[in-house]
PDB file of C-alpha atoms in Angstrom:
ATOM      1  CA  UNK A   1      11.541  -9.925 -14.693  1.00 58.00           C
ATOM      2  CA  UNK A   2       8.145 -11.098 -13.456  1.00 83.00           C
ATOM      3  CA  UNK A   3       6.275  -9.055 -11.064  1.00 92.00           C
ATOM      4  CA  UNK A   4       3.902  -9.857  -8.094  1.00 95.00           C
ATOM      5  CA  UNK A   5       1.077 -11.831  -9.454  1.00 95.00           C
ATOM      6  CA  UNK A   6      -2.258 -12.423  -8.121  1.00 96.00           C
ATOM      7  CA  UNK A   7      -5.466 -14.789  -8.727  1.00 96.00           C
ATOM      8  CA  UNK A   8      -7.724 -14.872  -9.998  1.00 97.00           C
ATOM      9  CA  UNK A   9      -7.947 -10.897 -10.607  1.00 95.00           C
ATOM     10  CA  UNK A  10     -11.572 -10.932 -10.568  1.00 96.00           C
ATOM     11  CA  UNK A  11     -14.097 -13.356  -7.799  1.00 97.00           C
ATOM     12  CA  UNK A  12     -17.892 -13.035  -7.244  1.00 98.00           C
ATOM     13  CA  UNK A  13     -19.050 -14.752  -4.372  1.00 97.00           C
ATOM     14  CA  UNK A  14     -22.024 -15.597  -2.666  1.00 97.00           C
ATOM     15  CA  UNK A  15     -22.643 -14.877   1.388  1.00 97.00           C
ATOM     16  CA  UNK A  16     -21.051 -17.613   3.268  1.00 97.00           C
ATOM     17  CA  UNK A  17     -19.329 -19.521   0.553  1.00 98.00           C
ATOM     18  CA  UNK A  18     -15.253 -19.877   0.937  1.00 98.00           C
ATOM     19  CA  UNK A  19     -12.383 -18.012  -1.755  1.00 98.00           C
ATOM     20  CA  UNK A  20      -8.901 -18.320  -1.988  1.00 98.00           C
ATOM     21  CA  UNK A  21      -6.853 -15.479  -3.124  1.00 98.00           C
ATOM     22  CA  UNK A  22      -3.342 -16.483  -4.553  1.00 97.00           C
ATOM     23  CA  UNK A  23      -0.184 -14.533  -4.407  1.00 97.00           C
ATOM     24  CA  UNK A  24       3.228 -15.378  -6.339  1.00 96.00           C
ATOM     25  CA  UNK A  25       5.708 -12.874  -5.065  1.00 95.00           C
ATOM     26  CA  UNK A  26       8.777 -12.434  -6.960  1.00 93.00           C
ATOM     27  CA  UNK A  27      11.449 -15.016  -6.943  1.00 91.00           C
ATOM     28  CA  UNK A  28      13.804 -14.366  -4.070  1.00 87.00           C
ATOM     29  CA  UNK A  29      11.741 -12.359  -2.211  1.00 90.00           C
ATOM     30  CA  UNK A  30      11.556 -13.528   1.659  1.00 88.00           C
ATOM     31  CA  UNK A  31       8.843 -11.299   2.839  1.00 90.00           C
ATOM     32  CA  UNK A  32       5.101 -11.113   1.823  1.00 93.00           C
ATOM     33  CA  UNK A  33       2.175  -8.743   3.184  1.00 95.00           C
ATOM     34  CA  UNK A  34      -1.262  -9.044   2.119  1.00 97.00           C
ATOM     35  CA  UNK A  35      -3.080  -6.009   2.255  1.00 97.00           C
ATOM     36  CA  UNK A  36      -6.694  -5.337   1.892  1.00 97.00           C
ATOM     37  CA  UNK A  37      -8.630  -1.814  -0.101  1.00 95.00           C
ATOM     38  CA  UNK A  38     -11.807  -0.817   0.990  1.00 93.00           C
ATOM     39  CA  UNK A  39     -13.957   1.797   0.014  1.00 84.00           C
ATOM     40  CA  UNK A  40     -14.918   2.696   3.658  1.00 76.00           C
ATOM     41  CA  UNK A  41     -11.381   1.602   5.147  1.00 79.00           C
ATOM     42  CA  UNK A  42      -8.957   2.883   2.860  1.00 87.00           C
ATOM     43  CA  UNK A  43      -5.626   0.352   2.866  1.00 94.00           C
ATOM     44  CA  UNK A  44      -5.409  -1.832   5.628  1.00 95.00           C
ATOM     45  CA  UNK A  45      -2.458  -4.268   6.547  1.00 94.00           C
ATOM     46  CA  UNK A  46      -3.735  -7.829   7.308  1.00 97.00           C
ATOM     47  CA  UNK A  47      -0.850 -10.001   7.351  1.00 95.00           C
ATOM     48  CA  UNK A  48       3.158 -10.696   6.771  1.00 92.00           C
ATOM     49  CA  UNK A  49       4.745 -13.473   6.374  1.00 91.00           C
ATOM     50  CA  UNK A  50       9.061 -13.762   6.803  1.00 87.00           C
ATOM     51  CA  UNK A  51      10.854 -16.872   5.942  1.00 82.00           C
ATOM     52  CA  UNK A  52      10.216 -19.341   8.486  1.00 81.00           C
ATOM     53  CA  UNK A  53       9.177 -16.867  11.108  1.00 85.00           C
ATOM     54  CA  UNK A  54       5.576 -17.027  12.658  1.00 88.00           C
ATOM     55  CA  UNK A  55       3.224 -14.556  10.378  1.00 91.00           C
ATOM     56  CA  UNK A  56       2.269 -11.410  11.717  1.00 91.00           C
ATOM     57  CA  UNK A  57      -1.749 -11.674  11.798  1.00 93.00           C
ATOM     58  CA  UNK A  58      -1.805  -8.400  13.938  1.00 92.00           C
ATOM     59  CA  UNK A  59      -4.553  -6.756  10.446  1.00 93.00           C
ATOM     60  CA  UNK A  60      -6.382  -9.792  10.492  1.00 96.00           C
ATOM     61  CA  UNK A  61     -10.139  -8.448  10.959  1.00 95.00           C
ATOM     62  CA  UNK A  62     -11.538 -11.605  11.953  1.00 95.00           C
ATOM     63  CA  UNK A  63     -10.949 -15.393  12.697  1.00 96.00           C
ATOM     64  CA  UNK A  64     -13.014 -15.914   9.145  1.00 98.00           C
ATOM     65  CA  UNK A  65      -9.754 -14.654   7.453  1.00 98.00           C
ATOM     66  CA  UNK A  66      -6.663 -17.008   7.583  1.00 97.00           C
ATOM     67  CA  UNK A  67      -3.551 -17.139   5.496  1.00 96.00           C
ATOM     68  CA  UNK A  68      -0.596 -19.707   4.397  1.00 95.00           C
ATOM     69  CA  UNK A  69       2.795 -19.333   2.768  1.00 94.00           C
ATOM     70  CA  UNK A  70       4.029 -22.666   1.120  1.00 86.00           C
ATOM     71  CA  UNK A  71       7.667 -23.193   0.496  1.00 82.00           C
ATOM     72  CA  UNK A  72       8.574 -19.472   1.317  1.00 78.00           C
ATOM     73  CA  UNK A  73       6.886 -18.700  -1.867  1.00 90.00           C
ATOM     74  CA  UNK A  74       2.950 -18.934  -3.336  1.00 95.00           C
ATOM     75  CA  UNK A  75       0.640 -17.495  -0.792  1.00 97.00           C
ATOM     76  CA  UNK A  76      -3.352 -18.043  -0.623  1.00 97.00           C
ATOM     77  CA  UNK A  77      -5.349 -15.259   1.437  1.00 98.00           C
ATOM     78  CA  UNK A  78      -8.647 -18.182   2.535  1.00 98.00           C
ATOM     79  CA  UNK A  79     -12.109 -16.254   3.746  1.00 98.00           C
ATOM     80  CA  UNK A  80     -14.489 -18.672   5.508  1.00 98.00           C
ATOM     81  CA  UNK A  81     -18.021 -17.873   5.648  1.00 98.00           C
ATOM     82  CA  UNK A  82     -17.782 -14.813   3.800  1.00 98.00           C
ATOM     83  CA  UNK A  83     -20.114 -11.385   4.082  1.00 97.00           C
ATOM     84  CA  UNK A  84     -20.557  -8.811   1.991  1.00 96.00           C
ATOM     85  CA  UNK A  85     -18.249  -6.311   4.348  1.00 94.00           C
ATOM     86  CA  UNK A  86     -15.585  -8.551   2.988  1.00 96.00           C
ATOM     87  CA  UNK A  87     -16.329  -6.840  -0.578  1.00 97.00           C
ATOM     88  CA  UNK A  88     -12.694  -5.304  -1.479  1.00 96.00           C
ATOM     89  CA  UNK A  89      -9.627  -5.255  -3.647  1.00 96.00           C
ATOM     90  CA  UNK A  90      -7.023  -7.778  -2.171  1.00 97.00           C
ATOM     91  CA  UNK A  91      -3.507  -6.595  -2.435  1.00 96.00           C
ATOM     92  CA  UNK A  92      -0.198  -8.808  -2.233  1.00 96.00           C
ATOM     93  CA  UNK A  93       3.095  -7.496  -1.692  1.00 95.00           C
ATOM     94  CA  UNK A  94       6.669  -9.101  -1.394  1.00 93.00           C
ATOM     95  CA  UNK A  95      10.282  -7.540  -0.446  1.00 89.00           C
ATOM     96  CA  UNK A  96      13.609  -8.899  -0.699  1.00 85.00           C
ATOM     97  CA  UNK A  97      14.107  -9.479   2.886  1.00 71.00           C
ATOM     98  CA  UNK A  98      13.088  -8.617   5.917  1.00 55.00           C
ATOM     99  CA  UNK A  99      14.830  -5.431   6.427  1.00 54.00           C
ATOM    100  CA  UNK A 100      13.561  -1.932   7.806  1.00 54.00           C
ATOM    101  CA  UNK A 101      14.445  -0.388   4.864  1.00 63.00           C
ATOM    102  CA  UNK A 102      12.563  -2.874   2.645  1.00 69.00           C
ATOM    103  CA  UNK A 103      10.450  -1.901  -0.437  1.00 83.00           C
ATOM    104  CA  UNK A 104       6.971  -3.486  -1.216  1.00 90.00           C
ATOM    105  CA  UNK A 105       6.617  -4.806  -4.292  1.00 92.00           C
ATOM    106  CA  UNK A 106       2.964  -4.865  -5.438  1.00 94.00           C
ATOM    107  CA  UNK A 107       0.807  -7.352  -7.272  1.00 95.00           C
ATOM    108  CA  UNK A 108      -2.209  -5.907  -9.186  1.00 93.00           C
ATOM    109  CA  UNK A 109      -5.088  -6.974  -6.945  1.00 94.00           C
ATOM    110  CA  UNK A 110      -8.040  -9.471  -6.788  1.00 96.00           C
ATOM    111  CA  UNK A 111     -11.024  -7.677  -6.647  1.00 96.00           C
ATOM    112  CA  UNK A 112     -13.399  -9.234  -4.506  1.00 98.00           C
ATOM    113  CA  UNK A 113     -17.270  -9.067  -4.768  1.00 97.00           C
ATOM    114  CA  UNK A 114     -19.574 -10.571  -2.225  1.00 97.00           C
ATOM    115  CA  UNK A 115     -23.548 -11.121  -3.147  1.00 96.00           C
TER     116      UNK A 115
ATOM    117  CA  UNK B   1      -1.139   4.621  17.576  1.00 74.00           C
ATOM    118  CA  UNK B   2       0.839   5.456  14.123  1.00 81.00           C
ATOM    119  CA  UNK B   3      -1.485   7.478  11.680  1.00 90.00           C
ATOM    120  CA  UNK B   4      -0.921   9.128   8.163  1.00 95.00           C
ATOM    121  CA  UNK B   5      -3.026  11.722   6.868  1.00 96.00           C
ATOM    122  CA  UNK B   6      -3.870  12.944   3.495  1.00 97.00           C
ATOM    123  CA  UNK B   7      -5.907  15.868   4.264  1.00 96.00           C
ATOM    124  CA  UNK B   8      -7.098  16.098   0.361  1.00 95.00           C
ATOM    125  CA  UNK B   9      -9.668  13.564  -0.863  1.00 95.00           C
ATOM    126  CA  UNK B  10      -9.658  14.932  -4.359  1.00 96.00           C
ATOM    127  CA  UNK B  11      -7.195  17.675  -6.391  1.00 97.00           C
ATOM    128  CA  UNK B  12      -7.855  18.984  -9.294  1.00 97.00           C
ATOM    129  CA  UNK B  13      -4.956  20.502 -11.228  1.00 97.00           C
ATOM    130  CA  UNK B  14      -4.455  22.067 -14.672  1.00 97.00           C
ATOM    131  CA  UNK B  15      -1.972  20.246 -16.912  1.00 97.00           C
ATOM    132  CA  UNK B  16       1.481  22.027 -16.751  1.00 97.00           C
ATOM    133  CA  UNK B  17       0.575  23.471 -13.188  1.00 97.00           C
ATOM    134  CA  UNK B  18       2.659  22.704 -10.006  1.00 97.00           C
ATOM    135  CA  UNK B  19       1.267  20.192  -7.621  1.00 97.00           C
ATOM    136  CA  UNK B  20       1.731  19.402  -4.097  1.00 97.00           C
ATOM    137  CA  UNK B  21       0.192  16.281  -2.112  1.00 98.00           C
ATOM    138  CA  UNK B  22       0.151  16.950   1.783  1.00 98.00           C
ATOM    139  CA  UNK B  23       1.110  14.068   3.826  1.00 97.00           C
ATOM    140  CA  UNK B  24       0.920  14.323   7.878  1.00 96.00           C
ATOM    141  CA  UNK B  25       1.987  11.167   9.818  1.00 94.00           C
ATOM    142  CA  UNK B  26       1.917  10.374  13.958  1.00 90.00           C
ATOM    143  CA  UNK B  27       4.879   8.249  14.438  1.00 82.00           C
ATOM    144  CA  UNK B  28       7.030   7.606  17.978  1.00 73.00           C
ATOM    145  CA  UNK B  29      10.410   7.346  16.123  1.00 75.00           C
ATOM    146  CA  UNK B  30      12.104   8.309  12.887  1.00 72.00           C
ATOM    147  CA  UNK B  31       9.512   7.012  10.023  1.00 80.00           C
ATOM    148  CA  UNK B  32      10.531   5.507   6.913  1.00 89.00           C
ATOM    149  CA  UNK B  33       7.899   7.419   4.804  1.00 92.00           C
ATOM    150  CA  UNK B  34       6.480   6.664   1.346  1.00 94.00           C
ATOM    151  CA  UNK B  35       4.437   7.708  -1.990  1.00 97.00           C
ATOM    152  CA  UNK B  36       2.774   5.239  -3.853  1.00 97.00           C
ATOM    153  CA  UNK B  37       0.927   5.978  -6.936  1.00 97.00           C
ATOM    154  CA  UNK B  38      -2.498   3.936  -7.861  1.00 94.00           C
ATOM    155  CA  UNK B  39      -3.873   4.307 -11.428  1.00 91.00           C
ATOM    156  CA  UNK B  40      -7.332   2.837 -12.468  1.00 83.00           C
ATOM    157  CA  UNK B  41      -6.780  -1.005 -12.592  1.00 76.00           C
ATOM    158  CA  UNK B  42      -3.228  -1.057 -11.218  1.00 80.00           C
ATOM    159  CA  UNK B  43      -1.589  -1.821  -8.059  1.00 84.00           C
ATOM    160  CA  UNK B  44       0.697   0.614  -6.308  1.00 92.00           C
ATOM    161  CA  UNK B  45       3.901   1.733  -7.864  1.00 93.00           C
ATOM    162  CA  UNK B  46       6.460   3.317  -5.767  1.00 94.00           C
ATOM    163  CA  UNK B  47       6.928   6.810  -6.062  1.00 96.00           C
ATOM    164  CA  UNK B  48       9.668   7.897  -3.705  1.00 95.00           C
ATOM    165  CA  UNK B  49      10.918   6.813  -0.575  1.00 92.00           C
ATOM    166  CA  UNK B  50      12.989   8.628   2.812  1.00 92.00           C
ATOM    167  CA  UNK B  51      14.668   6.886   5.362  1.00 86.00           C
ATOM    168  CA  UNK B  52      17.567   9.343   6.366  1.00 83.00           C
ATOM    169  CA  UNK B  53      19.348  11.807   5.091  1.00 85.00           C
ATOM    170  CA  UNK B  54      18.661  14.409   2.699  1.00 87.00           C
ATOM    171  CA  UNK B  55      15.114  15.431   3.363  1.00 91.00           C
ATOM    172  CA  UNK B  56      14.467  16.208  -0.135  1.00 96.00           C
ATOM    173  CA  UNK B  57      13.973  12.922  -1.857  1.00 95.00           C
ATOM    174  CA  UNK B  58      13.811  12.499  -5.899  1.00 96.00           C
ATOM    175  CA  UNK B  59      11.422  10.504  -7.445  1.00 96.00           C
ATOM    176  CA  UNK B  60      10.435   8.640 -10.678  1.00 95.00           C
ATOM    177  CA  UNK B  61       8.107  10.596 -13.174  1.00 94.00           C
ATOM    178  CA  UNK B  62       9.676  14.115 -12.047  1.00 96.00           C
ATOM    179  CA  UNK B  63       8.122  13.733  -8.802  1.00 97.00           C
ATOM    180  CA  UNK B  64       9.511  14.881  -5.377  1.00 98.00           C
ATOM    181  CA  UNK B  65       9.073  15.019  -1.465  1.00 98.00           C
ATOM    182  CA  UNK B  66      10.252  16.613   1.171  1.00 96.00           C
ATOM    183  CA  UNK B  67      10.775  15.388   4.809  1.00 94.00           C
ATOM    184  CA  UNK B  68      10.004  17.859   7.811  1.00 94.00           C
ATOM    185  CA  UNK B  69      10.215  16.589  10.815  1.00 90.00           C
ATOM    186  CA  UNK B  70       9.268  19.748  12.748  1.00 91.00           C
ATOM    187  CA  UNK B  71       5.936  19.878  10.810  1.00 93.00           C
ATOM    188  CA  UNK B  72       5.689  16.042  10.763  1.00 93.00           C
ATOM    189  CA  UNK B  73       5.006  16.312   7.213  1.00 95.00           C
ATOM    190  CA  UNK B  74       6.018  14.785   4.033  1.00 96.00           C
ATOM    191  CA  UNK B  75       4.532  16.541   1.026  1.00 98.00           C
ATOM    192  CA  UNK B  76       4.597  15.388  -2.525  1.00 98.00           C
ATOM    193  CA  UNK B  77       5.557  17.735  -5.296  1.00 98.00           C
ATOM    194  CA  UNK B  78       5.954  18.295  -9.065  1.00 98.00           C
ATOM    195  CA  UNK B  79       6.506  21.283 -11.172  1.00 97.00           C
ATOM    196  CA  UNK B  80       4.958  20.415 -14.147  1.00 97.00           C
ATOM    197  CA  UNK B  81       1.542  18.172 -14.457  1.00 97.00           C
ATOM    198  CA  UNK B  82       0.851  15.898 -16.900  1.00 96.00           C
ATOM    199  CA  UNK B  83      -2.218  14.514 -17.887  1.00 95.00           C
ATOM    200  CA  UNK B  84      -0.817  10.882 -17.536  1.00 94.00           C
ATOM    201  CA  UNK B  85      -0.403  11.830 -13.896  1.00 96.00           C
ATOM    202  CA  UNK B  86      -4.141  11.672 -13.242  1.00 96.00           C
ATOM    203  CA  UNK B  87      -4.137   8.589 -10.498  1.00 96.00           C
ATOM    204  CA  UNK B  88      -4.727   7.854  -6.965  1.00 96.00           C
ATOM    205  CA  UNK B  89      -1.677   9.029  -4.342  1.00 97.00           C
ATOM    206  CA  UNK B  90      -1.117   7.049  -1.374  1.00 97.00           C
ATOM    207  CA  UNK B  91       1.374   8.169   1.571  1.00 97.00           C
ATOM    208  CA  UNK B  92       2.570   5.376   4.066  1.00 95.00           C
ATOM    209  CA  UNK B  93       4.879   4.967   7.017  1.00 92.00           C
ATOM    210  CA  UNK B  94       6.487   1.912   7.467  1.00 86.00           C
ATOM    211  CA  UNK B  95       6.284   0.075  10.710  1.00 76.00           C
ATOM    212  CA  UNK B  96      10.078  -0.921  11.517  1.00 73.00           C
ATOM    213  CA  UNK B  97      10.608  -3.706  13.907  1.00 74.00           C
ATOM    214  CA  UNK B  98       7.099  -4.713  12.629  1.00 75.00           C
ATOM    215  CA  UNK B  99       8.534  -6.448   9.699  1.00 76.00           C
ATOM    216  CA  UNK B 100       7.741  -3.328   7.914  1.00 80.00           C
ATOM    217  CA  UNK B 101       4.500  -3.287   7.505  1.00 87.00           C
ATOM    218  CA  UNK B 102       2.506  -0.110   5.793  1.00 91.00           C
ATOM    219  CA  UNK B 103       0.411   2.345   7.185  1.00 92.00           C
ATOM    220  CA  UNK B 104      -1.408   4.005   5.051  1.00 95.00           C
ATOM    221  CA  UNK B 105      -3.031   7.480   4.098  1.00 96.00           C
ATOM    222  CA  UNK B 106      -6.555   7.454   2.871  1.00 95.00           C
ATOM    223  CA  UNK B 107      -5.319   8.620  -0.306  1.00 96.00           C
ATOM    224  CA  UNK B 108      -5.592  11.805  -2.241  1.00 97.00           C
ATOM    225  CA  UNK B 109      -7.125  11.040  -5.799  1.00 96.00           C
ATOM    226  CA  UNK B 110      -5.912  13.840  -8.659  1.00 97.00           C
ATOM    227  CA  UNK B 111      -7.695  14.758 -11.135  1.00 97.00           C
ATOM    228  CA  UNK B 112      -6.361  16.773 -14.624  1.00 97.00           C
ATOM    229  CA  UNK B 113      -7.782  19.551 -16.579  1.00 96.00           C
ATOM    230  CA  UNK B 114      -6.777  19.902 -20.284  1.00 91.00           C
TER     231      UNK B 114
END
């Protein structure tokens, strides 16, 4: 079946313009974590979203970076303003439910370059 | 604060020699622990995982780990390198009763000699 799919895979951006990252986690799956991979930071959590649960912004790193989940399903990652620190690989992942013993399924990234 | 480390940055191993990955994690309870594998221009595919139980988990790709909770460790291991196992190696905790959120190791990138 389909995987987690992400767009667009590649975005060039300019300092202080706005992107949207997209996520399409797998059918079914109730949970969704974006993730972000740095170079300086390694692979930081920045947010999960369950159901109809309030997200868990706890990784956010700044109130530039927000997030939505539409329908329990397609997620967009939004960066206001952004700066070049924002440069990074965005990662989605989704799970079947919201379960302790749940297993991340992972999209292949949208690498993100800031000028 | 939960923490995973991978002391390694970089390994370089001959193909058909025996590897192992060190993975150290700070964690309050029990961890759910994991290895994910990252090769140029992927995302992160799932190794192996522990939760309970036998501390000596099986993976795919011949790969294996072992849970020691004395030691706090949770090393990676395969017999037999192959050259298609040249990747990035992540180890992560999840965060239960935080949804399950990842914490991640800074990775340990392997390299393999012909």
């Amino acid at each position: 079946g389909a995987g987690v799919s992400q767009s667009p895979s590649n975005k060039v951006t300019e300092k202080g313009k706005d992107v949207e990252l997209r996520c399409d986690p797998i059918s079914g799956h109730t949970a969704l974590y974006w993730y972000r991979q740095s170079l300086g930071q390694g692979l930081e959590f920045l947010i999960y979203f369950q159901g109809n649960s309030a997200p868990d912004k706890s990784g956010l790193p700044s109130d530039r970076f927000s997030a939505e989940r539409t329908g329990g399903s397609v997620s967009t990652l939004t960066i206001q303003r952004t700066q070049q620190e924002d440069s990074a690989v965005y990662l989605c992942a989704s799970s079947p439910r919201d379960y302790q013993y749940n297993e991340q399924f992972f999209g292949p990234g949208t690498r993100l370059t800031v000028l | 604060a939960q923490s995973v480390t991978q002391p390694d940055i970089h390994i370089t191993v001959s193909e058909g020699a025996s590897l192992e990955l060190r993975c150290n994690y700070s964690y309050g309870a029990t961890p759910y622990l994991f290895w994910y594998v990252q090769s140029p221009g992927q995302g992160l595919q799932l190794l192996l995982k522990y939760f309970s139980g036998d501390t000596l988990v099986q993976g795919i790709k011949g790969f294996e780990a072992e849970f020691k909770r004395s030691q706090s460790s949770f090393n990676l291991r395969k017999p037999s390198v192959h050259w298609s196992d040249a990747a990035e190696y992540f180890c992560a905790v999840a965060l239960y009763n935080q949804g399950g959120k990842l914490i991640f190791g800074q990775g340990t990138e392997l390299s393999v000699k012909p």
